[in-house]
Coordinates of C-alpha atoms in Angstrom, one line a residue:
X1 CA 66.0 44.0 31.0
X2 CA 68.5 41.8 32.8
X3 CA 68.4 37.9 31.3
X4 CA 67.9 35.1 33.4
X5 CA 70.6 33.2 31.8
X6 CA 73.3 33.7 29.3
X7 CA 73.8 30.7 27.1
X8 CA 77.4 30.4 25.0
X9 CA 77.4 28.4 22.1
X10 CA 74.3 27.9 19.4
X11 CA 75.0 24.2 18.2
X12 CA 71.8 22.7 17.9
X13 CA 71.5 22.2 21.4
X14 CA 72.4 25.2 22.2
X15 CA 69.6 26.6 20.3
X16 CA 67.2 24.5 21.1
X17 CA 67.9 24.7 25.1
X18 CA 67.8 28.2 24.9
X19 CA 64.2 28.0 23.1
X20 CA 63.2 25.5 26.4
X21 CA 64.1 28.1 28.9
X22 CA 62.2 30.9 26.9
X23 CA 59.5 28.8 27.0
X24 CA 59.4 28.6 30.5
X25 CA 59.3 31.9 31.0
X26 CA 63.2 32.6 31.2
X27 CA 65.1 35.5 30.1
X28 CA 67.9 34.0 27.5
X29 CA 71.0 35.9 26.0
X30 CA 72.8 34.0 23.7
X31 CA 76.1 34.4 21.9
X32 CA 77.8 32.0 19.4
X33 CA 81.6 33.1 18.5
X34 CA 80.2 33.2 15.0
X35 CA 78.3 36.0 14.8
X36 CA 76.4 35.5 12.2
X37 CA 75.3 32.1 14.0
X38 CA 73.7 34.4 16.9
X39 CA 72.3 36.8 14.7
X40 CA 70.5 34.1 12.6
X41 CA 69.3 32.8 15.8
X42 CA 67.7 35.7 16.6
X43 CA 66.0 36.5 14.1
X44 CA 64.4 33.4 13.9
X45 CA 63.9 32.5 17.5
X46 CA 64.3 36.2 18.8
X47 CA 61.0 37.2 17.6
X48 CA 58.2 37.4 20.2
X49 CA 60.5 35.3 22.9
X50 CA 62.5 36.1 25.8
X51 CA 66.0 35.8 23.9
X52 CA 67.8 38.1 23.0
X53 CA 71.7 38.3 21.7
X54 CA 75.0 39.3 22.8
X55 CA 78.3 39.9 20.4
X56 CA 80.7 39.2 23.4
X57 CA 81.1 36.8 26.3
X58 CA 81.7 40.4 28.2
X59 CA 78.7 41.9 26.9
X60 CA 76.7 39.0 28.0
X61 CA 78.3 38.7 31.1
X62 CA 77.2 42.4 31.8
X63 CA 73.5 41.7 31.0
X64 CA 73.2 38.9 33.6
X65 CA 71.1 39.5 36.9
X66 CA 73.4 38.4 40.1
X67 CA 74.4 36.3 40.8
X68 CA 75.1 35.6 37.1
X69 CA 74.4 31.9 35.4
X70 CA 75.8 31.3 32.0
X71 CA 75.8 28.0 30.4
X72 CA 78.6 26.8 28.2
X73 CA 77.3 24.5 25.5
X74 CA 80.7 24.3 23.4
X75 CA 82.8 21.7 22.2
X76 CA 84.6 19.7 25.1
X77 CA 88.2 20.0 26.3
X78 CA 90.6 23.7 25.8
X79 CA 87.0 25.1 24.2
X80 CA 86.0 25.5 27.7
X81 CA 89.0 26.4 29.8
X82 CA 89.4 29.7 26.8
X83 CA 85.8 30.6 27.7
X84 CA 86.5 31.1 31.5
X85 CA 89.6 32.7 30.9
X86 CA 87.6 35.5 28.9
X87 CA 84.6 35.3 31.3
X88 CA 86.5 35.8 34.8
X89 CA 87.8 39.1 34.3
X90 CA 83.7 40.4 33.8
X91 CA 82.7 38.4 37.1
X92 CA 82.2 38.1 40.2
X93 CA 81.9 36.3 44.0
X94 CA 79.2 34.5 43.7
X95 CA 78.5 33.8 40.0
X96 CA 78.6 30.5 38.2
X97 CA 79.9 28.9 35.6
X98 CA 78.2 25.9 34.1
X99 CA 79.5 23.1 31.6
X100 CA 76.5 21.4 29.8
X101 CA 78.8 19.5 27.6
X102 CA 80.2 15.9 27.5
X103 CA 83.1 17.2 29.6
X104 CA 85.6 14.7 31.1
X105 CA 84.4 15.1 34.5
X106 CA 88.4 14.8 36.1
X107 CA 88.7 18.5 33.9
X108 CA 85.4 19.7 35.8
X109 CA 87.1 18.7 39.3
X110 CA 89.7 20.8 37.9
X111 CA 88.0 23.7 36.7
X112 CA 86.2 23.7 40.0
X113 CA 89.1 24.0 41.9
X114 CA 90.9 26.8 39.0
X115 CA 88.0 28.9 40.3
X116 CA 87.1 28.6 43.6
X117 CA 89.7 31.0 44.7
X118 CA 87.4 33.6 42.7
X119 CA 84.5 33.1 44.2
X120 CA 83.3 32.0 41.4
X121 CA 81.7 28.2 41.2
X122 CA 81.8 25.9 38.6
X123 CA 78.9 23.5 37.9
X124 CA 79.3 20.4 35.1
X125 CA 75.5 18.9 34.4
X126 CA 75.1 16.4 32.5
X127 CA 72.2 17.0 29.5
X128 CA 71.0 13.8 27.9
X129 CA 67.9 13.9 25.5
X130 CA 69.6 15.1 22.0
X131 CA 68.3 17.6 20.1
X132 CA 64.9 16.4 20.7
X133 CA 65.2 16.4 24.3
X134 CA 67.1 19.9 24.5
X135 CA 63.9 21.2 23.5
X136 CA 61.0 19.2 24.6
X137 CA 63.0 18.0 28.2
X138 CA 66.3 16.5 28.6
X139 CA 67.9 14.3 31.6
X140 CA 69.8 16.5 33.8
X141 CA 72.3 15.0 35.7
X142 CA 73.7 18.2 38.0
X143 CA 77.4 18.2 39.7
X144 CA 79.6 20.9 41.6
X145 CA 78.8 23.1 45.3
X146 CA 75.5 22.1 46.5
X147 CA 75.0 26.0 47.0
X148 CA 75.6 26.8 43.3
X149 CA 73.0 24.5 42.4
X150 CA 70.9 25.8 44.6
X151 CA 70.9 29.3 42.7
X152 CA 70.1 27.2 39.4
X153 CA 67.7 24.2 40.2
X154 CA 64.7 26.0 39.2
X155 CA 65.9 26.6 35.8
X156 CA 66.6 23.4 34.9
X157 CA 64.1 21.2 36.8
X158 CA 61.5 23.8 34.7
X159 CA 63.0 22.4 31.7
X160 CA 64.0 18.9 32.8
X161 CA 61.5 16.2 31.6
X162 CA 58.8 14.8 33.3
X163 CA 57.8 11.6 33.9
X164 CA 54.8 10.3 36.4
X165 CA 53.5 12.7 38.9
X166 CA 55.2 15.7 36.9
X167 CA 58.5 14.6 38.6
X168 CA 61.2 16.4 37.0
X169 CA 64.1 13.8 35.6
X170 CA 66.5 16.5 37.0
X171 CA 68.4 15.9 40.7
X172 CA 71.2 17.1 42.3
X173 CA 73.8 13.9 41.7
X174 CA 76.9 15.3 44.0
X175 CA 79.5 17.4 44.6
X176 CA 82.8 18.0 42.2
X177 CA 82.6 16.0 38.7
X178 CA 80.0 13.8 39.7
X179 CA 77.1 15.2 37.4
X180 CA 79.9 15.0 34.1
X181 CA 80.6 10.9 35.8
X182 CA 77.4 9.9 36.0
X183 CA 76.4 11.7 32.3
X184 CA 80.1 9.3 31.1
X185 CA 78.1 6.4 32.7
X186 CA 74.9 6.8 30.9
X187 CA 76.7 7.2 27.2
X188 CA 78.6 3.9 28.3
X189 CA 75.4 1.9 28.8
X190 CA 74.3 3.7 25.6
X191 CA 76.8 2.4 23.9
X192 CA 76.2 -0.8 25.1
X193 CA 72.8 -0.5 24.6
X194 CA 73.0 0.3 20.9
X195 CA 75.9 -2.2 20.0
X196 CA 73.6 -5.1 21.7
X197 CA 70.7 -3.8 19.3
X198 CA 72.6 -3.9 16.5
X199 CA 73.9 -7.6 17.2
X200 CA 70.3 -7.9 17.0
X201 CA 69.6 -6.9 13.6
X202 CA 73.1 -8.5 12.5
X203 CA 71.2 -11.9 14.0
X204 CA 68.1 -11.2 12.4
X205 CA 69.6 -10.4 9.1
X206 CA 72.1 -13.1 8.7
X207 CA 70.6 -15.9 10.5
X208 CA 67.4 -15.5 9.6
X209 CA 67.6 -13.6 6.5
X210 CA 64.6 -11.0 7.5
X211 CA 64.5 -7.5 5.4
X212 CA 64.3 -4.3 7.2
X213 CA 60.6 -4.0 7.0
X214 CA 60.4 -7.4 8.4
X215 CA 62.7 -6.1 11.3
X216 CA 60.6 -3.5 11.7
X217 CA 57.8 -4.7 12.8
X218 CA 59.5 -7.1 15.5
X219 CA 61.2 -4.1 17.2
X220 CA 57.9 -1.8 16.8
X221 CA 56.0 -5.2 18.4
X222 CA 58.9 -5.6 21.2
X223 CA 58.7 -2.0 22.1
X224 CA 55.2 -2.4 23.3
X225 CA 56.9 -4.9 26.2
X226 CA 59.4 -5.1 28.4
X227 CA 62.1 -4.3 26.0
X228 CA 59.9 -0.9 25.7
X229 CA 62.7 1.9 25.1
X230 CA 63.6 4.6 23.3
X231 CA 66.4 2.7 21.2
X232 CA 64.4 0.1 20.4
X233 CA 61.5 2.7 19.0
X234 CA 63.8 4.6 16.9
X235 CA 65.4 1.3 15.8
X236 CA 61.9 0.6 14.4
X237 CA 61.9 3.7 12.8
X238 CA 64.7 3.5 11.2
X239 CA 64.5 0.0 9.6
X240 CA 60.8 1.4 8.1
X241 CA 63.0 4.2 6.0
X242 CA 63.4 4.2 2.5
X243 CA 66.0 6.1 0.4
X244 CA 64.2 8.5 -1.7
X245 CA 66.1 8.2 -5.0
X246 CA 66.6 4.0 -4.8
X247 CA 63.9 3.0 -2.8
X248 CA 66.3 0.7 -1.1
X249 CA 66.0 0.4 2.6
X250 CA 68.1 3.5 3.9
X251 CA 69.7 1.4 6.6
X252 CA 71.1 -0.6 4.0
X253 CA 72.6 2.0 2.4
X254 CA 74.7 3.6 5.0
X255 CA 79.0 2.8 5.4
X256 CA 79.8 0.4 8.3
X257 CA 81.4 2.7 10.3
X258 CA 80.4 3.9 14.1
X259 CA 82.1 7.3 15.3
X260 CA 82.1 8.5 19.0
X261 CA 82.9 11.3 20.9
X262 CA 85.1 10.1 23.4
X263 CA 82.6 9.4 26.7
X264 CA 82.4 5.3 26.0
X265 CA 86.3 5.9 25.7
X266 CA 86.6 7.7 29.0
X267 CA 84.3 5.2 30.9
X268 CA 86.3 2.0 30.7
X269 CA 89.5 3.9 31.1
X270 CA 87.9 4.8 34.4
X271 CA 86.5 1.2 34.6
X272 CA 90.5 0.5 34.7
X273 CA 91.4 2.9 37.3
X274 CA 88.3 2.0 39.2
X275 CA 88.7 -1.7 39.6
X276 CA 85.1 -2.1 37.8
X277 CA 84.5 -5.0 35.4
X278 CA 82.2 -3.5 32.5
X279 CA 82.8 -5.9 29.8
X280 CA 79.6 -5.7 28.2
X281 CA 80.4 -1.8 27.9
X282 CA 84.0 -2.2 26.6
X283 CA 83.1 -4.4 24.1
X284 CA 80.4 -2.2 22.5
X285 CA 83.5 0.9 22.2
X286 CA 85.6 -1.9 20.9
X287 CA 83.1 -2.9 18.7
X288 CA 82.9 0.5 17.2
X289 CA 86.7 1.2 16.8
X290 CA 86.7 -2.5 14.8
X291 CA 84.4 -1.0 12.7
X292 CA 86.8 1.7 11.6
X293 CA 89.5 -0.6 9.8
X294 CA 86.4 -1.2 6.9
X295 CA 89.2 -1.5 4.4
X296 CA 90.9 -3.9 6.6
X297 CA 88.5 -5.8 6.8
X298 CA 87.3 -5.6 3.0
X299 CA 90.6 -7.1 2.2
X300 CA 90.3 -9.6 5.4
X301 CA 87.0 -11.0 4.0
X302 CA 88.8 -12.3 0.9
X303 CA 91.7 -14.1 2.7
X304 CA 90.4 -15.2 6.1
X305 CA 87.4 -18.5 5.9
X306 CA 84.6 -19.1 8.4
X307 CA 81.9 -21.4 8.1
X308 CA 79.3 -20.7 5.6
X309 CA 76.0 -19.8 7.0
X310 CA 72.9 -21.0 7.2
X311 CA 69.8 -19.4 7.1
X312 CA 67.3 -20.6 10.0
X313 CA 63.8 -22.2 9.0
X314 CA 62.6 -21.7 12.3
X315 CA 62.5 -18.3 12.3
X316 CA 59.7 -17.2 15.1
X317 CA 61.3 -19.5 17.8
X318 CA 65.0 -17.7 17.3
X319 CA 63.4 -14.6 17.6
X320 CA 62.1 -15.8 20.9
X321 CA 65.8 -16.5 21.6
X322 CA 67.1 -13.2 20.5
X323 CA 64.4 -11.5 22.4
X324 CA 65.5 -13.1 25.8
X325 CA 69.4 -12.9 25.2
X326 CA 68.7 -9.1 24.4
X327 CA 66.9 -8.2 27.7
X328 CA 69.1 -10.5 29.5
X329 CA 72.5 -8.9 28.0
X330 CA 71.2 -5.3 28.2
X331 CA 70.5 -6.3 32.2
X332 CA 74.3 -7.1 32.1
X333 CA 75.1 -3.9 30.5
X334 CA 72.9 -2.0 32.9
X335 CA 74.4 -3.7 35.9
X336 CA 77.9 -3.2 35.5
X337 CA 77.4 0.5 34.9
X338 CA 75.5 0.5 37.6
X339 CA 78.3 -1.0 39.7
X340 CA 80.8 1.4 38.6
X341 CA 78.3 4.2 40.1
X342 CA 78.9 2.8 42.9
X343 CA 82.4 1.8 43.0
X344 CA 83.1 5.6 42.0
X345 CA 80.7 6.8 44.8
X346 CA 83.2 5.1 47.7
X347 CA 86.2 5.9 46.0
X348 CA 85.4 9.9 45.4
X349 CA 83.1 10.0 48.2
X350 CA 80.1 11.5 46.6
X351 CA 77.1 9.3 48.2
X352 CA 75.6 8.6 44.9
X353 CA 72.2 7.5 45.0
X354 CA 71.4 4.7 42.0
X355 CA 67.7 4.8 42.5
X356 CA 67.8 8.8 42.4
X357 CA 69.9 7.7 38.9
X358 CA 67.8 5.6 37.6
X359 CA 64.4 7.8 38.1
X360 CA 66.2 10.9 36.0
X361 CA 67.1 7.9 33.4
X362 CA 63.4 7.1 33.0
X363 CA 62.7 10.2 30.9
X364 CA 63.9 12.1 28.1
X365 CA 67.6 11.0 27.9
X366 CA 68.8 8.5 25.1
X367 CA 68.8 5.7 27.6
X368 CA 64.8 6.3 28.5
X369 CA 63.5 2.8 29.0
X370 CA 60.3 0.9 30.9
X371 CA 62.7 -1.2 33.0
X372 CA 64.5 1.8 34.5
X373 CA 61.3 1.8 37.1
X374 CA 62.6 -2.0 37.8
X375 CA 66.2 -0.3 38.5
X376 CA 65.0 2.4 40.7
X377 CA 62.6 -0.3 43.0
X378 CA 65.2 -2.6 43.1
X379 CA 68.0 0.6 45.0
X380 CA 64.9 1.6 46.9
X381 CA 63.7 -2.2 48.3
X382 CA 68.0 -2.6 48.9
X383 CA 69.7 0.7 48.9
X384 CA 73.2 -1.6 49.0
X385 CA 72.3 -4.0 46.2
X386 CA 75.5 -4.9 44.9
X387 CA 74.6 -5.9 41.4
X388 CA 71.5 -5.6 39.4
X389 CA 71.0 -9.2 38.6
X390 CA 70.6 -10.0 42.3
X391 CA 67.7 -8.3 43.0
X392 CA 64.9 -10.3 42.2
X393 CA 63.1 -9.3 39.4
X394 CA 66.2 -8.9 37.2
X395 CA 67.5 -12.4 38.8
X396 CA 64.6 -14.3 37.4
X397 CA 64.7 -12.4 34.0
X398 CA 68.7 -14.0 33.7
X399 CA 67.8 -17.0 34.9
X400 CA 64.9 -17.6 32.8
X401 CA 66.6 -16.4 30.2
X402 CA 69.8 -18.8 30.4
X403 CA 68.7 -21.2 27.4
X404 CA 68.0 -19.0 24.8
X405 CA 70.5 -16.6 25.5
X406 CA 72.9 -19.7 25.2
X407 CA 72.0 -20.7 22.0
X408 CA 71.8 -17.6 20.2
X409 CA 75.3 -16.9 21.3
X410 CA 76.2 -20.2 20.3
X411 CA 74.7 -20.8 16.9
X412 CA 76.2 -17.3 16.1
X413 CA 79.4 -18.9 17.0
X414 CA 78.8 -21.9 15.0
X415 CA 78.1 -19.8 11.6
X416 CA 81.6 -17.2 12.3
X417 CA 78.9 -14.2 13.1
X418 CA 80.5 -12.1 15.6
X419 CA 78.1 -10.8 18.3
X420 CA 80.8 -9.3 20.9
X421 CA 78.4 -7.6 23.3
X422 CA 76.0 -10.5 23.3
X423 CA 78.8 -12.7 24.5
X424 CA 80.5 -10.8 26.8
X425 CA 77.1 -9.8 28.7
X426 CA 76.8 -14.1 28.8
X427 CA 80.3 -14.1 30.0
X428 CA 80.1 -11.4 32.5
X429 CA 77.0 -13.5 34.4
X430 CA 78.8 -16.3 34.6
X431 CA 81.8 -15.4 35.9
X432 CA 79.8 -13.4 38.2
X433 CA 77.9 -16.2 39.3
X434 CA 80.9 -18.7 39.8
X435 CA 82.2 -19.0 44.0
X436 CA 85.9 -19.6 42.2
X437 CA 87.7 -18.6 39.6
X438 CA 91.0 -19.5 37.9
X439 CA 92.6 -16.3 39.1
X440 CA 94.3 -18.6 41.4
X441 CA 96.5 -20.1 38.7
X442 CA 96.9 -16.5 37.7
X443 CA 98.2 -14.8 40.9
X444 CA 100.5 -18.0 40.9
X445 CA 101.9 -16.9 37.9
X446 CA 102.5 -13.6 39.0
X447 CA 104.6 -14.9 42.3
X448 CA 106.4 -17.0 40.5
X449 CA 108.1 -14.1 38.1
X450 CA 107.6 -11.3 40.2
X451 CA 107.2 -12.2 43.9
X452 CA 103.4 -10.4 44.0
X453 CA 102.5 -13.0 46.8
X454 CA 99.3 -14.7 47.4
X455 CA 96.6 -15.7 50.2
X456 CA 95.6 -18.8 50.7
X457 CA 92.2 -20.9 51.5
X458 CA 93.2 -22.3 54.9
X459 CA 95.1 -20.2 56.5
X460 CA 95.9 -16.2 57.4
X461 CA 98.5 -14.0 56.0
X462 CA 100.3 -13.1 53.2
X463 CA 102.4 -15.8 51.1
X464 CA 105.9 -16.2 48.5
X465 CA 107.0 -19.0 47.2
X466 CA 110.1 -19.7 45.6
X467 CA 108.5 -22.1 42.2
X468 CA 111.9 -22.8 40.8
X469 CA 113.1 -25.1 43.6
X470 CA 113.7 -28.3 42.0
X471 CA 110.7 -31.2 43.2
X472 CA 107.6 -31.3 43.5
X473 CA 106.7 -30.0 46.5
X474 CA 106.5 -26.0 47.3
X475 CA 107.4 -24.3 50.6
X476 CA 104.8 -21.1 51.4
X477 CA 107.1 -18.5 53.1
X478 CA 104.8 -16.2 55.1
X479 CA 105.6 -12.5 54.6
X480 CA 105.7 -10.1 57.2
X481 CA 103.3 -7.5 57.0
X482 CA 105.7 -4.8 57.0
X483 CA 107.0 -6.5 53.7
X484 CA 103.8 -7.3 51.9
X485 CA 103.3 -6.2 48.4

């Protein structure tokens, strides 16, 4: 029998999307380059289920009903350009290539365009969910020709998640590498996410001096609120775990040191190219690359004095405060990646919609959270909302928030406890919410040693001065347009 679908690559997601489209009713062959990887698979999954195995990308190719869909789910970068060059001999007009991985989504506009003289397309979807969610219902976030998705949206909106109504968290997003974008935008605000949460149990450990099981039932009791979310249920989860030899709390335990796999990276290098301020973001990849130098900073700790600290009597008010600044910060964090959505929308032209965005966030990726509903309302009610924390819901949750989240960043301050994402999400509001800023002084700066010209508040044009004249009065030359830099 001809397969539905051929899947390359049995990681753990592999596997486990493979078992989702079986489920559904889907005809699966599978092939790792390991072989015995597919043929363990098989045998345990195989059994009784629509998959079945292939020892070749050929040989799977050749098993495929037309036009034929194979999903790549292999390790990002030259992993994937070796694949098609073995699979585009074996197909043909018509058939599609699709990158489920954390591809950089600049190498999906390429791969696109590598292809399309083939006749072959080239679709990168973005799969959010983990291992869990490859299984039980992922986020898909789909990019590439409308007309290749069209041959594969009933596949994945039958394995896609479901939230209210049975609504699939699966859309098309756009056209070239805007799937692979918008899946680089949610791991940012994951990132973001995560960092503010653990400045939250930093806060809770060292300026209140709570255990783990104390912890633990502050995030359980915060996830039943607004702050409802899948990070902040598995944060519960984990602070309840104990090690089973020491029966010291696991978390406590585990090295200080944070990997990634590049997409938080990628994102505020784009964030650069873009013209997008996502502090909040940059901070939390920062964060984990600080982490890194551990031996540094072993050695540090002996050399380099802060202020001793000082463990807070008043603990259930704080915790009020840290509740606040961490809704009000992960609004930030939300905002500006929802911003940069935008700003990449205009400047690739792919008519991005942010409520569509926010609706497939709401279920089974890792950035699943209550408020999410608030973020697709708010693009509905104004479809050209410029930032989040104007709309009005999320405007009186900053605003209300202002006190608290001001003196939890400043009594971390006080004691030397370093809360990066806390502060730069406090930072990003206000210089958000300021009619001026000094990049006046700035651009002045930058005419004065370079001749980049300036504009000025009362009148047209474009301006150079020459500073070094001797006095203290300046001339503003006006520059030609033909001469403006």
């Amino acid at each position: 029998m001809e397969a539905d679908i051929g899947l390359i690559g049995l990681g753990v997601m592999g596997q486990n999307l493979a078992r989702n489209m079986a489920g559904h009713g889907f005809n699966v062959i599978v092939h790792d380059r390991i072989q015995s990887v597919t043929d363990q698979f098989i045998k345990v999954a195989g059994a009784g289920h629509l998959i079945t195995g292939a020892g070749t990308p050929p040989e799977l190719a050749a098993s495929l009903k037309l036009p034929r869909r194979i999903l790549l789910m292999v390790k990002a970068g030259i992993p994937i350009d070796q694949l098609i060059e073995q699979l585009v001999p074996y197909l043909k007009q018509g058939d599609i290539i699709i990158d489920g991985g954390n591809s950089y989504f600049k190498d999906t506009i390429r791969r696109q365009q590598t292809l399309k003289p083939a006749g072959v397309y080239f679709l990168g979807i973005g799969i959010s969910g983990g291992a869990a969610g490859a299984l039980n219902g992922p986020s898909i976030m789909p990019g590439g020709p409308e007309t290749a998705w069209n041959h594969t949206a009933d596949l994945f909106t039958a394995i896609a998640a479901k939230v209210r109504d049975d609504l699939p968290c699966c859309r098309y997003i756009g056209p070239d590498g805007a799937g692979h974008f918008v899946k680089m935008v949610h791991n940012g605000i994951e990132y973001a996410d995560m960092q503010l949460i653990s400045e939250t149990y930093f806060l809770m450990q060292r300026l209140l001096g709570m255990e783990p099981a104390e912890m633990q039932s502050v995030f359980a009791a915060w996830n039943q609120g607004d702050l409802n979310s899948y990070l902040i249920e598995i944060t519960a989860l984990i602070l309840g775990k104990k090690d089973a030899v020491t029966g010291i709390p696991l978390v406590d335990l585990i090295l200080d040191l944070a990997g990634q796999k590049g997409t938080g990276r990628w994102m505020v290098q784009e964030a650069l190219e873009l013209g997008s301020a996502i502090p909040t973001i940059a901070e939390a990849v920062l964060a984990r690359c600080m982490s890194l130098v551990r031996s540094e900073r072993i050695t540090a700790a002996s050399q380099l004095t802060g202020p001793a600290v000082t463990v807070f009597k008043q603990r259930d008010e704080f915790l009020v405060n840290i509740r606040e600044a961490l809704y009000a910060s992960k609004i930030c964090a939300y905002a500006q990646g929802f911003s940069m959505l935008q700003a990449a929308s205009k400047h690739y032209c792919w008519n991005l919609n942010p409520g569509e965005i926010a609706n497939i966030w709401r279920g089974g990726c890792i950035i699943r959270a209550q408020f999410l509903e608030r973020i697709k309302e708010a693009f509905q009610h104004t479809p050209q909302l410029n930032n989040l924390m104007l709309d009005p819901y999320f405007k009186s949750i900053v605003l209300d928030a202002q006190s608290s989240w001001r003196k939890v960043i400043v009594s971390a301050t006080e004691q030397g406890i370093p809360i990066p994402a806390f502060s730069s999400a406090l930072a990003y509001y206000d210089a958000y919410r300021q009619a001026r800023l000094p990049a006046n002084l700035l651009q002045a700066q930058r005419d004065f040693f370079g001749a980049h010209t300036y504009e000025r508040l009362d009148r047209p044009g474009t301006f150079h001065t020459d500073w070094a004249i001797s006095g203290d009065e300046a001339t503003s030359l006006k520059i030609h347009p033909d001469f403006e830099k």
